[in-house]
Amino acid sequence: MATVTSTKTAAKPVVGSGWPKPPGKNGSNGNGQGRRFGGRRRFSKETYRITVWILLAAIVMMFAALASSYIILSANPEWQPVRMPGAFMFSTGLILVSSATMTAARRRLQRGQSRKYRGWLLLTLMLGVAFLACQLKGLKQLVGAGVFFSGNPHSSFYYLFAGTHGIHLLGGLTALAYLASRSGKVLIGEASEKRLAATDVVALYWHFMDGLWVCLFLLLWFWK
């Protein structure tokens, strides 16, 4: 009898059959889900931007509600004109200048000028602190003029606008202080990209807070 000899052949993976795909370029997993280094997903600055935009949207809604209440209540018979404190005018100039210094800091970082970047950051930080000091002085001027939080609907909004904006600005000052504390370190690669992305979102937040105060100031100045 003839002996029948069978040979086993290894099965080859079929594309689309569920077999893992070979890694692609730059450490991607072959499915286009982003690059990985050492088993973790590569840094993406979009995460920073999305987070800050969500935060800004929430702040916009809150201040829009306050501004709407201000306009509606201005028709109240108890509404009495309040003179703008001189310190509020000066503080508005300070925060506008701080927006320019923040832009300068960001540009110096993009050019790799770390020492100048730190200097502009510190200047922005000092201007922000000076702004808050002027705001507090403005509130004291209101008290000195006999204008209190519970005096009338108009005076209440001076305290609400300045206080709520100041609290949010403290968040920006904290972020600036953090960036300044780490600005002396030399970073390369992904760490350098994270610093630039963090500076971008802090600059965005700072410019937003600057513009927000200018809008509130104009509302208080013209809508009496």
mmCIF file of C-alpha atoms in Angstrom:
data_model
loop_
_atom_site.group_PDB
_atom_site.id
_atom_site.type_symbol
_atom_site.label_atom_id
_atom_site.label_comp_id
_atom_site.label_asym_id
_atom_site.label_seq_id
_atom_site.Cartn_x
_atom_site.Cartn_y
_atom_site.Cartn_z
ATOM 1 C CA MET A 1 0.000 0.000 0.000
ATOM 2 C CA ALA A 2 1.155 3.469 -0.773
ATOM 3 C CA THR A 3 1.659 5.635 2.241
ATOM 4 C CA VAL A 4 -0.019 9.034 2.079
ATOM 5 C CA THR A 5 2.120 11.731 3.691
ATOM 6 C CA SER A 6 0.382 14.992 4.731
ATOM 7 C CA THR A 7 2.244 18.217 5.243
ATOM 8 C CA LYS A 8 1.078 21.063 7.473
ATOM 9 C CA THR A 9 1.423 24.578 6.280
ATOM 10 C CA ALA A 10 1.237 27.650 8.509
ATOM 11 C CA ALA A 11 -1.832 29.770 7.992
ATOM 12 C CA LYS A 12 -1.147 33.259 6.759
ATOM 13 C CA PRO A 13 -3.030 36.207 8.274
ATOM 14 C CA VAL A 14 -5.668 37.685 6.035
ATOM 15 C CA VAL A 15 -6.042 41.447 5.868
ATOM 16 C CA GLY A 16 -9.179 42.511 7.722
ATOM 17 C CA SER A 17 -9.453 39.189 9.593
ATOM 18 C CA GLY A 18 -8.779 40.718 13.004
ATOM 19 C CA TRP A 19 -5.019 40.136 13.060
ATOM 20 C CA PRO A 20 -3.023 43.033 14.548
ATOM 21 C CA LYS A 21 -1.531 45.386 12.028
ATOM 22 C CA PRO A 22 2.173 46.144 12.009
ATOM 23 C CA PRO A 23 3.207 49.463 13.539
ATOM 24 C CA GLY A 24 3.282 52.378 11.163
ATOM 25 C CA LYS A 25 5.587 55.330 10.933
ATOM 26 C CA ASN A 26 6.566 57.329 14.010
ATOM 27 C CA GLY A 27 5.263 54.632 16.355
ATOM 28 C CA SER A 28 1.611 54.732 15.231
ATOM 29 C CA ASN A 29 -0.464 51.602 15.831
ATOM 30 C CA GLY A 30 -1.306 51.118 12.159
ATOM 31 C CA ASN A 31 -4.882 52.286 12.622
ATOM 32 C CA GLY A 32 -4.185 56.004 12.390
ATOM 33 C CA GLN A 33 -4.937 56.553 16.092
ATOM 34 C CA GLY A 34 -1.963 58.755 16.780
ATOM 35 C CA ARG A 35 1.689 58.233 17.565
ATOM 36 C CA ARG A 36 2.850 56.502 20.725
ATOM 37 C CA PHE A 37 6.176 56.645 22.496
ATOM 38 C CA GLY A 38 6.998 54.096 25.163
ATOM 39 C CA GLY A 39 3.412 52.767 25.158
ATOM 40 C CA ARG A 40 1.686 56.110 25.709
ATOM 41 C CA ARG A 41 -0.075 58.490 23.347
ATOM 42 C CA ARG A 42 1.950 61.365 22.001
ATOM 43 C CA PHE A 43 1.196 64.856 23.372
ATOM 44 C CA SER A 44 -1.501 66.787 21.504
ATOM 45 C CA LYS A 45 -1.934 70.535 21.994
ATOM 46 C CA GLU A 46 -5.542 70.286 20.836
ATOM 47 C CA THR A 47 -6.429 68.885 24.261
ATOM 48 C CA TYR A 48 -5.168 72.113 25.860
ATOM 49 C CA ARG A 49 -7.148 74.285 23.439
ATOM 50 C CA ILE A 50 -10.413 72.381 23.780
ATOM 51 C CA THR A 51 -10.203 72.546 27.571
ATOM 52 C CA VAL A 52 -9.633 76.303 27.680
ATOM 53 C CA TRP A 53 -12.377 76.972 25.121
ATOM 54 C CA ILE A 54 -14.878 75.017 27.232
ATOM 55 C CA LEU A 55 -13.832 77.084 30.246
ATOM 56 C CA LEU A 56 -14.185 80.345 28.334
ATOM 57 C CA ALA A 57 -17.626 79.345 27.057
ATOM 58 C CA ALA A 58 -18.793 78.813 30.640
ATOM 59 C CA ILE A 59 -17.392 82.211 31.685
ATOM 60 C CA VAL A 60 -19.094 83.926 28.729
ATOM 61 C CA MET A 61 -22.475 82.472 29.691
ATOM 62 C CA MET A 62 -22.094 83.592 33.292
ATOM 63 C CA PHE A 63 -21.116 87.176 32.448
ATOM 64 C CA ALA A 64 -23.739 87.364 29.713
ATOM 65 C CA ALA A 65 -26.351 86.566 32.360
ATOM 66 C CA LEU A 66 -24.940 89.257 34.658
ATOM 67 C CA ALA A 67 -24.837 91.848 31.872
ATOM 68 C CA SER A 68 -28.425 91.023 30.858
ATOM 69 C CA SER A 69 -29.549 91.465 34.455
ATOM 70 C CA TYR A 70 -27.716 94.785 34.587
ATOM 71 C CA ILE A 71 -29.524 96.095 31.511
ATOM 72 C CA ILE A 72 -32.942 94.858 32.630
ATOM 73 C CA LEU A 73 -32.630 96.226 36.173
ATOM 74 C CA SER A 74 -31.510 99.628 34.885
ATOM 75 C CA ALA A 75 -35.209 100.353 34.341
ATOM 76 C CA ASN A 76 -35.839 99.914 38.075
ATOM 77 C CA PRO A 77 -37.036 103.139 39.785
ATOM 78 C CA GLU A 78 -34.457 102.547 42.528
ATOM 79 C CA TRP A 79 -31.634 102.633 39.969
ATOM 80 C CA GLN A 80 -29.341 105.549 40.818
ATOM 81 C CA PRO A 81 -26.318 106.760 38.807
ATOM 82 C CA VAL A 82 -22.918 105.859 40.241
ATOM 83 C CA ARG A 83 -19.755 107.737 39.381
ATOM 84 C CA MET A 84 -17.002 105.570 37.930
ATOM 85 C CA PRO A 85 -14.036 105.318 40.360
ATOM 86 C CA GLY A 86 -10.836 106.816 38.982
ATOM 87 C CA ALA A 87 -8.907 103.666 39.944
ATOM 88 C CA PHE A 88 -11.085 101.622 37.577
ATOM 89 C CA MET A 89 -10.008 103.820 34.666
ATOM 90 C CA PHE A 90 -6.335 103.408 35.543
ATOM 91 C CA SER A 91 -6.704 99.644 35.992
ATOM 92 C CA THR A 92 -8.236 99.369 32.514
ATOM 93 C CA GLY A 93 -5.071 100.877 31.036
ATOM 94 C CA LEU A 94 -2.945 98.425 33.031
ATOM 95 C CA ILE A 95 -4.772 95.354 31.798
ATOM 96 C CA LEU A 96 -4.557 96.518 28.184
ATOM 97 C CA VAL A 97 -0.783 96.904 28.534
ATOM 98 C CA SER A 98 -0.578 93.446 30.131
ATOM 99 C CA SER A 99 -2.199 91.972 27.043
ATOM 100 C CA ALA A 100 0.612 93.425 24.929
ATOM 101 C CA THR A 101 3.312 92.080 27.260
ATOM 102 C CA MET A 102 1.717 88.612 27.185
ATOM 103 C CA THR A 103 1.868 88.663 23.395
ATOM 104 C CA ALA A 104 5.543 89.659 23.591
ATOM 105 C CA ALA A 105 6.263 86.765 25.966
ATOM 106 C CA ARG A 106 4.650 84.263 23.623
ATOM 107 C CA ARG A 107 6.626 85.540 20.633
ATOM 108 C CA ARG A 108 9.918 85.319 22.545
ATOM 109 C CA LEU A 109 9.174 81.696 23.407
ATOM 110 C CA GLN A 110 8.432 80.871 19.778
ATOM 111 C CA ARG A 111 11.837 82.319 18.873
ATOM 112 C CA GLY A 112 13.590 80.284 21.562
ATOM 113 C CA GLN A 113 14.533 83.355 23.637
ATOM 114 C CA SER A 114 13.943 81.823 27.070
ATOM 115 C CA ARG A 115 15.345 84.670 29.180
ATOM 116 C CA LYS A 116 13.296 87.335 27.391
ATOM 117 C CA TYR A 117 10.271 85.053 27.558
ATOM 118 C CA ARG A 118 10.609 84.871 31.328
ATOM 119 C CA GLY A 119 11.082 88.638 31.603
ATOM 120 C CA TRP A 120 7.891 89.407 29.677
ATOM 121 C CA LEU A 121 5.997 86.805 31.682
ATOM 122 C CA LEU A 122 7.067 88.385 34.951
ATOM 123 C CA LEU A 123 6.120 91.834 33.666
ATOM 124 C CA THR A 124 2.669 90.525 32.699
ATOM 125 C CA LEU A 125 2.320 88.982 36.132
ATOM 126 C CA MET A 126 3.211 92.258 37.851
ATOM 127 C CA LEU A 127 0.754 94.203 35.692
ATOM 128 C CA GLY A 128 -1.963 91.698 36.583
ATOM 129 C CA VAL A 129 -1.268 92.109 40.302
ATOM 130 C CA ALA A 130 -1.272 95.899 39.872
ATOM 131 C CA PHE A 131 -4.627 95.646 38.079
ATOM 132 C CA LEU A 132 -6.175 93.775 40.996
ATOM 133 C CA ALA A 133 -4.707 96.295 43.453
ATOM 134 C CA CYS A 134 -6.314 99.139 41.474
ATOM 135 C CA GLN A 135 -9.619 97.290 41.436
ATOM 136 C CA LEU A 136 -9.546 97.002 45.210
ATOM 137 C CA LYS A 137 -8.683 100.692 45.454
ATOM 138 C CA GLY A 138 -11.629 101.475 43.170
ATOM 139 C CA LEU A 139 -13.983 99.555 45.454
ATOM 140 C CA LYS A 140 -12.604 101.473 48.432
ATOM 141 C CA GLN A 141 -13.279 104.711 46.552
ATOM 142 C CA LEU A 142 -16.880 103.604 46.136
ATOM 143 C CA VAL A 143 -17.154 102.935 49.865
ATOM 144 C CA GLY A 144 -15.583 106.316 50.591
ATOM 145 C CA ALA A 145 -18.200 107.962 48.394
ATOM 146 C CA GLY A 146 -20.995 106.222 50.303
ATOM 147 C CA VAL A 147 -21.703 103.708 47.526
ATOM 148 C CA PHE A 148 -22.167 100.243 49.011
ATOM 149 C CA PHE A 149 -23.001 96.809 47.627
ATOM 150 C CA SER A 150 -26.548 96.929 49.004
ATOM 151 C CA GLY A 151 -27.051 100.628 48.328
ATOM 152 C CA ASN A 152 -29.002 100.350 45.067
ATOM 153 C CA PRO A 153 -29.132 97.960 42.076
ATOM 154 C CA HIS A 154 -26.604 100.018 40.124
ATOM 155 C CA SER A 155 -23.954 100.076 42.847
ATOM 156 C CA SER A 156 -24.361 96.329 43.425
ATOM 157 C CA PHE A 157 -23.185 95.597 39.889
ATOM 158 C CA TYR A 158 -19.936 97.515 40.398
ATOM 159 C CA TYR A 159 -19.041 95.078 43.148
ATOM 160 C CA LEU A 160 -20.387 92.050 41.267
ATOM 161 C CA PHE A 161 -18.530 92.804 38.033
ATOM 162 C CA ALA A 162 -15.237 93.756 39.675
ATOM 163 C CA GLY A 163 -15.330 90.912 42.200
ATOM 164 C CA THR A 164 -16.328 88.124 39.808
ATOM 165 C CA HIS A 165 -13.868 89.257 37.160
ATOM 166 C CA GLY A 166 -11.111 89.556 39.767
ATOM 167 C CA ILE A 167 -11.653 85.977 40.951
ATOM 168 C CA HIS A 168 -11.333 84.674 37.397
ATOM 169 C CA LEU A 169 -8.265 86.834 36.822
ATOM 170 C CA LEU A 170 -6.633 85.198 39.847
ATOM 171 C CA GLY A 171 -6.775 81.948 37.907
ATOM 172 C CA GLY A 172 -4.832 83.590 35.099
ATOM 173 C CA LEU A 173 -2.276 84.987 37.558
ATOM 174 C CA THR A 174 -1.791 81.514 39.032
ATOM 175 C CA ALA A 175 -1.150 80.102 35.561
ATOM 176 C CA LEU A 176 1.300 82.920 34.783
ATOM 177 C CA ALA A 177 3.160 82.305 38.037
ATOM 178 C CA TYR A 178 3.426 78.604 37.186
ATOM 179 C CA LEU A 179 4.818 79.323 33.712
ATOM 180 C CA ALA A 180 7.282 81.849 35.125
ATOM 181 C CA SER A 181 8.493 79.402 37.791
ATOM 182 C CA ARG A 182 9.365 76.838 35.103
ATOM 183 C CA SER A 183 10.621 79.267 32.473
ATOM 184 C CA GLY A 184 14.254 78.896 33.598
ATOM 185 C CA LYS A 185 14.358 75.206 32.690
ATOM 186 C CA VAL A 186 15.724 74.184 29.301
ATOM 187 C CA LEU A 187 13.216 71.867 27.664
ATOM 188 C CA ILE A 188 13.486 69.907 24.426
ATOM 189 C CA GLY A 189 11.249 67.690 22.370
ATOM 190 C CA GLU A 190 7.789 66.978 23.708
ATOM 191 C CA ALA A 191 8.406 68.956 26.913
ATOM 192 C CA SER A 192 9.174 72.044 24.823
ATOM 193 C CA GLU A 193 5.965 71.540 22.828
ATOM 194 C CA LYS A 194 3.971 71.295 26.067
ATOM 195 C CA ARG A 195 5.451 74.574 27.301
ATOM 196 C CA LEU A 196 4.519 76.336 24.069
ATOM 197 C CA ALA A 197 0.995 74.882 24.124
ATOM 198 C CA ALA A 198 0.546 75.877 27.772
ATOM 199 C CA THR A 199 1.739 79.401 26.995
ATOM 200 C CA ASP A 200 -0.675 79.615 24.070
ATOM 201 C CA VAL A 201 -3.727 78.695 26.166
ATOM 202 C CA VAL A 202 -2.687 80.948 29.062
ATOM 203 C CA ALA A 203 -2.249 83.815 26.590
ATOM 204 C CA LEU A 204 -5.703 83.080 25.160
ATOM 205 C CA TYR A 205 -7.241 83.095 28.637
ATOM 206 C CA TRP A 206 -5.413 86.298 29.568
ATOM 207 C CA HIS A 207 -6.474 88.147 26.423
ATOM 208 C CA PHE A 208 -10.031 86.994 27.026
ATOM 209 C CA MET A 209 -10.030 88.321 30.591
ATOM 210 C CA ASP A 210 -8.605 91.618 29.323
ATOM 211 C CA GLY A 211 -11.316 91.960 26.696
ATOM 212 C CA LEU A 212 -13.985 90.932 29.179
ATOM 213 C CA TRP A 213 -13.040 93.677 31.603
ATOM 214 C CA VAL A 214 -13.015 96.283 28.830
ATOM 215 C CA CYS A 215 -16.565 95.244 27.887
ATOM 216 C CA LEU A 216 -17.702 95.448 31.515
ATOM 217 C CA PHE A 217 -16.023 98.822 31.937
ATOM 218 C CA LEU A 218 -17.757 100.216 28.841
ATOM 219 C CA LEU A 219 -21.089 98.823 30.008
ATOM 220 C CA LEU A 220 -20.723 100.548 33.383
ATOM 221 C CA TRP A 221 -19.508 103.757 31.735
ATOM 222 C CA PHE A 222 -22.148 104.185 29.027
ATOM 223 C CA TRP A 223 -25.200 102.320 30.384
ATOM 224 C CA LYS A 224 -26.038 104.311 33.499
#
